[in-house]
PDB file of C-alpha atoms and ligand atoms in Angstrom:
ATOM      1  CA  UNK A   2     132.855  95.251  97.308  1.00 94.00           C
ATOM      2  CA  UNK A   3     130.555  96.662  94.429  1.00 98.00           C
ATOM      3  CA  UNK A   4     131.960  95.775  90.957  1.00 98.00           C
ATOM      4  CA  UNK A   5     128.924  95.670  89.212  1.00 98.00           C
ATOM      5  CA  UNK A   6     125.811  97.666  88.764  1.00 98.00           C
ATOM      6  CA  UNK A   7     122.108  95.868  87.309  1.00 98.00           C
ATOM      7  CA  UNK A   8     119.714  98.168  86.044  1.00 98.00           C
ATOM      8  CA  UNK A   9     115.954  98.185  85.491  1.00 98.00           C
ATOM      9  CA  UNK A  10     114.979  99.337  82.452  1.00 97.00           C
ATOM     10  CA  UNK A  11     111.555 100.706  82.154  1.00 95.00           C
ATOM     11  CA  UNK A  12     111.573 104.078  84.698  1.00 94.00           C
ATOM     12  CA  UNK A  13     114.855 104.104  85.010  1.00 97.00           C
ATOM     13  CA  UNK A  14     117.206 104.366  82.051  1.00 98.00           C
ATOM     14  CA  UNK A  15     114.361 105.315  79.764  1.00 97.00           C
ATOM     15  CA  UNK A  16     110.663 106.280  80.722  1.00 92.00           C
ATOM     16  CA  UNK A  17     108.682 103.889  78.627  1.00 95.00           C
ATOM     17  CA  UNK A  18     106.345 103.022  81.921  1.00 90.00           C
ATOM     18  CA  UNK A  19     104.551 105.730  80.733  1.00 92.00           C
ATOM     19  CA  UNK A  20     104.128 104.209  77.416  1.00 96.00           C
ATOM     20  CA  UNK A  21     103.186 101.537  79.324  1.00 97.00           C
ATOM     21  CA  UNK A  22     100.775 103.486  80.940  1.00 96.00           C
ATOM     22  CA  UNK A  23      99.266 104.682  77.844  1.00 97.00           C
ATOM     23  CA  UNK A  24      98.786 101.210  76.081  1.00 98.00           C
ATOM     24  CA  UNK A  25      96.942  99.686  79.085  1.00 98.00           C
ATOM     25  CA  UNK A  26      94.706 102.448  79.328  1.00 98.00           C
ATOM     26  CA  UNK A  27      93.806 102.771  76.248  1.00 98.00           C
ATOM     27  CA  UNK A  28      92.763  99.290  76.309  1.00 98.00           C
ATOM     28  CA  UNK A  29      90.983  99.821  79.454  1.00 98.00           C
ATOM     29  CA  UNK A  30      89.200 102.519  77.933  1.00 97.00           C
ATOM     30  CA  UNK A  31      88.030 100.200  75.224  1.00 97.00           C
ATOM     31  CA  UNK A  32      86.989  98.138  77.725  1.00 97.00           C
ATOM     32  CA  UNK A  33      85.041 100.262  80.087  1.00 97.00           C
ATOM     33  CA  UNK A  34      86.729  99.959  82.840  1.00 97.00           C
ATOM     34  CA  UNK A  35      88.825 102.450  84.879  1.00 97.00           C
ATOM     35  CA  UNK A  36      92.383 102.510  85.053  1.00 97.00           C
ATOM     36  CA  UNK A  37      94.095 104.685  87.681  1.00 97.00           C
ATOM     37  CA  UNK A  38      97.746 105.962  88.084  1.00 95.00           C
ATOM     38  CA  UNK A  39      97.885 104.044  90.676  1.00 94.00           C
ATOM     39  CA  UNK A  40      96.972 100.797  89.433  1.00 96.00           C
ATOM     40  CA  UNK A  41      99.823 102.019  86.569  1.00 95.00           C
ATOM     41  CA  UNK A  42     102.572 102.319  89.985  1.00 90.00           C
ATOM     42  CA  UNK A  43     101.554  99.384  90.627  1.00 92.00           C
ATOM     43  CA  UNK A  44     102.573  97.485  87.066  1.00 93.00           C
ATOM     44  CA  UNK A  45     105.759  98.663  87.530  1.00 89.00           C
ATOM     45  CA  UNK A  46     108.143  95.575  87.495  1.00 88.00           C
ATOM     46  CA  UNK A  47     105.582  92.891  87.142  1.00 91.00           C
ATOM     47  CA  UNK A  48     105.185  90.615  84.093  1.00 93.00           C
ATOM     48  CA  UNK A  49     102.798  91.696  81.342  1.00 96.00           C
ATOM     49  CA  UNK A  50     100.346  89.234  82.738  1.00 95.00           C
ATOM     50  CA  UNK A  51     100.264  90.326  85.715  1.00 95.00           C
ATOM     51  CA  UNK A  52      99.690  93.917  84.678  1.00 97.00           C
ATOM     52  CA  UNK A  53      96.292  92.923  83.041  1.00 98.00           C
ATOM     53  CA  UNK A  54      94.948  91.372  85.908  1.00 98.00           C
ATOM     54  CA  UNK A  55      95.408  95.178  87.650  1.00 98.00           C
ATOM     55  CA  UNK A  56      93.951  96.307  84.645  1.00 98.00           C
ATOM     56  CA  UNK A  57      91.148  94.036  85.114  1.00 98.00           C
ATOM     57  CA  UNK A  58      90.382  94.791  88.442  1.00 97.00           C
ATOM     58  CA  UNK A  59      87.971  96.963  87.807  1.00 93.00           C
ATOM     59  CA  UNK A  60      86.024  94.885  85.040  1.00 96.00           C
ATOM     60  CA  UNK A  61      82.420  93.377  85.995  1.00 94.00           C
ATOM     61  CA  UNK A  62      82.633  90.783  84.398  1.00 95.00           C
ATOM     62  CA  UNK A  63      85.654  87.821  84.140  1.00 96.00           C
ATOM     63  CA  UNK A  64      87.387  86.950  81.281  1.00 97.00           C
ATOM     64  CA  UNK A  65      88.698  83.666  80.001  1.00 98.00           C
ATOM     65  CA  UNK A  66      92.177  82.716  79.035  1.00 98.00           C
ATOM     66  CA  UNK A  67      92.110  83.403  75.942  1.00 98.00           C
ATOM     67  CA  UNK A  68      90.252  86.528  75.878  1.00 98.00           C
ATOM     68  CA  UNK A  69      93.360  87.754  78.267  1.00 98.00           C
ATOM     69  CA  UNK A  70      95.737  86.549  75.480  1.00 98.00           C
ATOM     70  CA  UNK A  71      93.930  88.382  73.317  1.00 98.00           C
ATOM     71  CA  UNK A  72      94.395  91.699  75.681  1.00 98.00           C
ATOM     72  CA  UNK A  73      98.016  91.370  76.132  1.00 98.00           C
ATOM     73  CA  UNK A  74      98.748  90.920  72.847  1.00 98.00           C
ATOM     74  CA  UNK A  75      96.418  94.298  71.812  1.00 98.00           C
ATOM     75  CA  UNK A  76      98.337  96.355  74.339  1.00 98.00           C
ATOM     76  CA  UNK A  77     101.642  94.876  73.056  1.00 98.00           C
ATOM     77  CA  UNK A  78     101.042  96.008  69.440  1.00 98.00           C
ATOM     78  CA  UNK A  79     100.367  99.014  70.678  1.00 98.00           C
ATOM     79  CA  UNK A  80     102.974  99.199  73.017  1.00 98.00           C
ATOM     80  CA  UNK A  81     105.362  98.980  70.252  1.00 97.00           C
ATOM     81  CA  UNK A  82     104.268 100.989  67.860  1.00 97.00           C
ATOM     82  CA  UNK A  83     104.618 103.963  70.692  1.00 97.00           C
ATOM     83  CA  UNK A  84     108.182 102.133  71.079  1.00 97.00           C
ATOM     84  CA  UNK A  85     108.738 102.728  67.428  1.00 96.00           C
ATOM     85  CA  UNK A  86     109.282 106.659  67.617  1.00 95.00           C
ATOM     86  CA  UNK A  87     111.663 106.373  70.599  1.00 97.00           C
ATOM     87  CA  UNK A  88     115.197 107.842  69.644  1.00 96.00           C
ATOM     88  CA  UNK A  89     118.658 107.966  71.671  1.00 97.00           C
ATOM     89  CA  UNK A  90     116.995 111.442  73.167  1.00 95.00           C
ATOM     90  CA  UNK A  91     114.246 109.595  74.715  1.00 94.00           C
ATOM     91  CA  UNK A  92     116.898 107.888  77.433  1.00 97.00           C
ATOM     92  CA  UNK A  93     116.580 109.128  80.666  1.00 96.00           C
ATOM     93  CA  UNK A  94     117.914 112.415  81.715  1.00 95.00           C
ATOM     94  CA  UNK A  95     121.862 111.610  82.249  1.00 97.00           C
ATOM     95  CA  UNK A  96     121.275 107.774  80.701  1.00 98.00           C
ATOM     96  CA  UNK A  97     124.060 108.306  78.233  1.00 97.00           C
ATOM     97  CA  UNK A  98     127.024 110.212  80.341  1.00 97.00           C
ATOM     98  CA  UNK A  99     126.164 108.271  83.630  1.00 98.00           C
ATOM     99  CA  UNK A 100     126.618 104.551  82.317  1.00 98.00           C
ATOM    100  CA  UNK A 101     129.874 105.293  80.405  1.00 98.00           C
ATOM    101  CA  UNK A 102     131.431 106.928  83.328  1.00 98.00           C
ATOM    102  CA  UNK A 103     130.453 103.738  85.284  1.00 98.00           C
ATOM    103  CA  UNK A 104     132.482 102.077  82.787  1.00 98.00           C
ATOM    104  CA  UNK A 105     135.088 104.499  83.235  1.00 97.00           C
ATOM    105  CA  UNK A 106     135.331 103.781  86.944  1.00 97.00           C
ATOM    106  CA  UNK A 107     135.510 100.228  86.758  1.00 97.00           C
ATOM    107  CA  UNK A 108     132.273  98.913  86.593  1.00 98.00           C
ATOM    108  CA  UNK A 109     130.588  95.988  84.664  1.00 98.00           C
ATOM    109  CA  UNK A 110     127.056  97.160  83.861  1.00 98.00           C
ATOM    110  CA  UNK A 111     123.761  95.296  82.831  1.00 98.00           C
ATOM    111  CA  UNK A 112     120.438  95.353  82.457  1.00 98.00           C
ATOM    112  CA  UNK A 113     118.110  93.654  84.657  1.00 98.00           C
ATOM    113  CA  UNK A 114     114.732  93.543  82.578  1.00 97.00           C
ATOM    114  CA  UNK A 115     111.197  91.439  82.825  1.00 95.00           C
ATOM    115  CA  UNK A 116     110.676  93.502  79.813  1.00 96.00           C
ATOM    116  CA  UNK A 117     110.690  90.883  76.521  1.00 96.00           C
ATOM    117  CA  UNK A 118     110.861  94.368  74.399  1.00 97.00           C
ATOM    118  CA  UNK A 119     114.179  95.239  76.146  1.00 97.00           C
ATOM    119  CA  UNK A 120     115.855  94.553  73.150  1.00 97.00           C
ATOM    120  CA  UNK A 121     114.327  97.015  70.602  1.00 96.00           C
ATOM    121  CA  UNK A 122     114.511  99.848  73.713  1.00 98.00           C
ATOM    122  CA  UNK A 123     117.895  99.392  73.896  1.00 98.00           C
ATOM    123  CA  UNK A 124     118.432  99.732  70.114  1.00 97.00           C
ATOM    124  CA  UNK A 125     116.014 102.355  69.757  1.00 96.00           C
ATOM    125  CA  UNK A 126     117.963 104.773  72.270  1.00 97.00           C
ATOM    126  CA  UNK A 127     121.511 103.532  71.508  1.00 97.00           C
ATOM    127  CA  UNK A 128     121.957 102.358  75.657  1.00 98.00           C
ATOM    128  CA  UNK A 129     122.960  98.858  74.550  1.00 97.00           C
ATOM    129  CA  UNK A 130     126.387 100.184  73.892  1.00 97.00           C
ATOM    130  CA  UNK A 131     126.744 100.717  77.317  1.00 97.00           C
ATOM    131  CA  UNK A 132     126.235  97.160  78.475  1.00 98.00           C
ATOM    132  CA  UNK A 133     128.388  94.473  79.421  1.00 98.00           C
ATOM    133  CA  UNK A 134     125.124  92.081  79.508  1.00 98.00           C
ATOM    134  CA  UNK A 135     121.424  91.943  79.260  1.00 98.00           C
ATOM    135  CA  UNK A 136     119.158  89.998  81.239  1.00 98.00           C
ATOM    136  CA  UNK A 137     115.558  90.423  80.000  1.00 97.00           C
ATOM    137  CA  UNK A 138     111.828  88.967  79.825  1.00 95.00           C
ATOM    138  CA  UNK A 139     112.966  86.447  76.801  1.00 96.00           C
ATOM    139  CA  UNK A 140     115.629  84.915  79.838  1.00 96.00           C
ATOM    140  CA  UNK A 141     113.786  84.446  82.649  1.00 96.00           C
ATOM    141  CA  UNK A 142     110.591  82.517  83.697  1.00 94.00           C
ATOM    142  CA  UNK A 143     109.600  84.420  86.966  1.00 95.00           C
ATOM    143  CA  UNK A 144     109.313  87.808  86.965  1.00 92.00           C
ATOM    144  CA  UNK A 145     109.568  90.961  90.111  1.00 94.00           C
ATOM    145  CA  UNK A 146     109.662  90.500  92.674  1.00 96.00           C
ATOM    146  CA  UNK A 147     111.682  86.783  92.549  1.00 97.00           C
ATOM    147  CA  UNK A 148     115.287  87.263  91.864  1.00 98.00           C
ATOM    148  CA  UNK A 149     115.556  85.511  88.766  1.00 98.00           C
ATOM    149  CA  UNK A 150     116.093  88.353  86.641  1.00 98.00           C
ATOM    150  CA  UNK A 151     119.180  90.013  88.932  1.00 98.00           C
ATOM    151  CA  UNK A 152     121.013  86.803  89.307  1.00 98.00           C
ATOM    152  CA  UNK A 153     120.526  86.417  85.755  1.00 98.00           C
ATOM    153  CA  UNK A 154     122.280  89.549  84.635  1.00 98.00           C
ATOM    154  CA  UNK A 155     124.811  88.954  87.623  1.00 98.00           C
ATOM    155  CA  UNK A 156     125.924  85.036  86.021  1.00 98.00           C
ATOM    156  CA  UNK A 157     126.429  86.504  82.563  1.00 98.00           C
ATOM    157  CA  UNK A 158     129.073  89.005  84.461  1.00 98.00           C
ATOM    158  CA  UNK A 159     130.629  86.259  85.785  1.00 98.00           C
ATOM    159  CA  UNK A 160     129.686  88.284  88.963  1.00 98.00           C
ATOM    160  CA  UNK A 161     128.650  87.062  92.792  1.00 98.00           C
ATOM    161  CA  UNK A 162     125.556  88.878  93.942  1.00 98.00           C
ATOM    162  CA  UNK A 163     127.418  90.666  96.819  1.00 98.00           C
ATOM    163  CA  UNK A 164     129.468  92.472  94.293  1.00 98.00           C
ATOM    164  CA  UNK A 165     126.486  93.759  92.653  1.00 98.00           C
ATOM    165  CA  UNK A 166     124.126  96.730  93.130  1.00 98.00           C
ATOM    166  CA  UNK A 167     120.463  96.657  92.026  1.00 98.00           C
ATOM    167  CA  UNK A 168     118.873  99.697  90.956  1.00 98.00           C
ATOM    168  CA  UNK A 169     115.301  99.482  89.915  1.00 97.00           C
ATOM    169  CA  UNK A 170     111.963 102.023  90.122  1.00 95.00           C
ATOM    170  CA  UNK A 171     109.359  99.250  91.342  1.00 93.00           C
ATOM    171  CA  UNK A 172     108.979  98.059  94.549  1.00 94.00           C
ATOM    172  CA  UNK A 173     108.742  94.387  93.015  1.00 94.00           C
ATOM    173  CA  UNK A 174     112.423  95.164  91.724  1.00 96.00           C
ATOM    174  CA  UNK A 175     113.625  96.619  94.939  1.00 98.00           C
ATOM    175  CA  UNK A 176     112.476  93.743  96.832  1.00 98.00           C
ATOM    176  CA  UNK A 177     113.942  91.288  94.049  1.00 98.00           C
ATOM    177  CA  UNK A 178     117.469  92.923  94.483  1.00 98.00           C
ATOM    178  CA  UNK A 179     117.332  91.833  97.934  1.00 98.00           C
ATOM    179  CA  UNK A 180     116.265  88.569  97.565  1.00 98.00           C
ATOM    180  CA  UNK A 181     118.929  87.939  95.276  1.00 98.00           C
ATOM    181  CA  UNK A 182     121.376  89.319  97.697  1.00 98.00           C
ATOM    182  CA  UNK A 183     122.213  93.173  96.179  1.00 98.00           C
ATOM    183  CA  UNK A 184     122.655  96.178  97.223  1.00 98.00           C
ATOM    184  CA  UNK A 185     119.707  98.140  96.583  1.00 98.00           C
ATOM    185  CA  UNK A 186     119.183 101.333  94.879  1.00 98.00           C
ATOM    186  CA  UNK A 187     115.365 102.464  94.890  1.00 98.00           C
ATOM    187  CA  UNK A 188     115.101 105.556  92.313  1.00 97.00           C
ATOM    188  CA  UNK A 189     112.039 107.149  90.915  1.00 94.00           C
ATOM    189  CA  UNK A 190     108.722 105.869  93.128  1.00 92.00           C
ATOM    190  CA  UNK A 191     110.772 102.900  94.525  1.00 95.00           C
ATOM    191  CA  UNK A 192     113.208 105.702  96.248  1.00 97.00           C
ATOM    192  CA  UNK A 193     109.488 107.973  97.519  1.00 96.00           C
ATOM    193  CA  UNK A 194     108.661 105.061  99.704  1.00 96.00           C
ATOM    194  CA  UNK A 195     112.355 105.014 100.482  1.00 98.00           C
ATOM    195  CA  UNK A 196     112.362 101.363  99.560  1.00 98.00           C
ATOM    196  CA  UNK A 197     116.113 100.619  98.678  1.00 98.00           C
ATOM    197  CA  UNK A 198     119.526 100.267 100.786  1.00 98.00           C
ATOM    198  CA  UNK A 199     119.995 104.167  99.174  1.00 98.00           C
ATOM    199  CA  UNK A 200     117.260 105.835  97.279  1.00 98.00           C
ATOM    200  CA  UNK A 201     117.795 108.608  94.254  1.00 98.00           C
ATOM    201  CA  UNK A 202     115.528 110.464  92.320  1.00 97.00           C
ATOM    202  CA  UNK A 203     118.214 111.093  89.632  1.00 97.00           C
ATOM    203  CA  UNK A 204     120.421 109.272  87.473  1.00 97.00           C
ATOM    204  CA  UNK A 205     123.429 111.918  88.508  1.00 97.00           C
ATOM    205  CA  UNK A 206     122.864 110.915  92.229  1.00 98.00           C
ATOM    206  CA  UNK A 207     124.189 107.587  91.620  1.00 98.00           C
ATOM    207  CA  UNK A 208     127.528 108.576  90.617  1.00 98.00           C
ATOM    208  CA  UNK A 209     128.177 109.461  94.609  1.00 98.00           C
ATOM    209  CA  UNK A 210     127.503 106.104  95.539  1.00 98.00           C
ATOM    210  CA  UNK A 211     130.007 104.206  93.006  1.00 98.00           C
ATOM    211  CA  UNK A 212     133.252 105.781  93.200  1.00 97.00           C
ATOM    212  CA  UNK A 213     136.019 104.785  91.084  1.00 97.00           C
ATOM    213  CA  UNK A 214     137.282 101.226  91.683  1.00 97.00           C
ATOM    214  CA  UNK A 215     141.029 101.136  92.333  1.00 87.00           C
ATOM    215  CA  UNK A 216     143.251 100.909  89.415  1.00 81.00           C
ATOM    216  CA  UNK A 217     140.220 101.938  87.005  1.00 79.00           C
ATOM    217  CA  UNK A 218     141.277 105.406  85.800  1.00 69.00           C
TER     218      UNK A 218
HETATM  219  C1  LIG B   9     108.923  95.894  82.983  1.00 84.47           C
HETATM  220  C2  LIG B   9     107.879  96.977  83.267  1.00 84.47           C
HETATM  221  C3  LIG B   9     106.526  96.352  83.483  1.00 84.47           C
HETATM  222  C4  LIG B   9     106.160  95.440  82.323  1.00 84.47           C
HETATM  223  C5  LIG B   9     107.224  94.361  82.157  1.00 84.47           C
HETATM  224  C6  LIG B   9     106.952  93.482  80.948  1.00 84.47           C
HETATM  225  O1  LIG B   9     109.186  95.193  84.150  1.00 84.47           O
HETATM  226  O2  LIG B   9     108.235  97.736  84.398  1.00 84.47           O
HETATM  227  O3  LIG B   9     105.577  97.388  83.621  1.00 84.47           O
HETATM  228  O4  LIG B   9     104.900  94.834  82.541  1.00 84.47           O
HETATM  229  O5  LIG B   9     108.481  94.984  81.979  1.00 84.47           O
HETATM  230  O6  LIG B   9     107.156  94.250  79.791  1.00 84.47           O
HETATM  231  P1  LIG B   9     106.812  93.802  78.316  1.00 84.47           P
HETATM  232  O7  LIG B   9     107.481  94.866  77.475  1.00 84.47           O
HETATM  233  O8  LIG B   9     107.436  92.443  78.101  1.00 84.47           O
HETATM  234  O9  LIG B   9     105.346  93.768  78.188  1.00 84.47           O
HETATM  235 MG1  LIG B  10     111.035  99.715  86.142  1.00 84.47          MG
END
């Protein structure tokens, strides 16, 4: 039985991938190379690393190590300082009545992040009040799609992974919810390539899915 529910952050309880969108392409556009919304889809999930090599795929030229450093730690500043002007009404539609009713019902919520700015998000828009636990980028040492991150957040609940549900907005996190065992919920682009065990395209539409554990209200 479903006791506890693991959430992705970016895309799902608050829509900083666009942010991340924004901060890679702006350093694409510095670098003259093209960067689609596609190739954006596609860094949903996946480590920050791992997002510049998309980015670079369309360079003509290679870079070295460092030079990447260099890149990641560019878009980060920026990333951040777009972070800076978030405020609790940047949370996703429904963020802040869904995850307290979850509580309400029963369930032990947490956040199931590669993100190593989880932290300041989660201040920023006031959701950390709503978590039991947070699993994030600073924990882990293999990002989406491995299952690091879910059993994580799962062992700080004190939770097996058969009584938790995954819900994430990246293929890579859909496909890490199952390899750590979940049940998974694919919302936002995961749920258009109907990707999870259930698939929403609203935070509302969960609430169906997780009634009210017995003896919880
Ligand atoms: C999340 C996002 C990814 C991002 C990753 C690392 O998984 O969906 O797009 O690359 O976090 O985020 P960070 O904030 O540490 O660069
Ligand atoms: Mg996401």
């Amino acid at each position: 039985m479903i006791r506890a529910i693991l959430f992705d952050l970016d895309g799902v309880l608050v829509d900083t991938d666009t942010l991340h969108y924004q901060a890679w392409k702006e350093l694409a556009d510095r670098l003259g190379i093209s960067f689609t919304q596609e190739q954006g889809n596609r860094c949903r999930g996946i480590s920050r690393m791992d997002s510049l090599e998309i980015v670079l795929e369309g360079a003509s030229r290679s870079y070295t190590q460092e030079e990447k450093e260099t890149f990641a730690r560019e878009k980060n500043a920026r990333y951040q300082q777009l972070l800076s002007a978030l405020t609790p009404d940047h949370a996703a539609p429904g963020a802040h009545a869904l995850l307290p009713e979850l509580r309400r019902r029963g369930y032990r919520l947490a956040l199931a992040s590669g993100s190593k700015n989880a932290g300041l998000i989660l201040e920023r828009t006031g959701l950390g009040q709503w978590l039991d636990a947070v699993a994030d980028g600073n924990l882990i040492t293999r990002s989406k799609p491995d299952p690091e991150v879910f059993l994580t957040a799962a062992g700080l609940l004190g939770m097996s992974p058969h009584q938790c549900a995954a819900v994430d907005d990246a293929l890579a996190g859909v496909q890490a919810g199952r390899a750590a065992g979940m049940l998974t919920v694919g919302f936002g682009d995961a749920a258009l390539h109907q990707a999870g065990d259930y698939n929403v395209q609203a935070l509302e539409q969960l609430l169906p899915l997780f009634p009210p554990l017995e003896g919880s209200l």
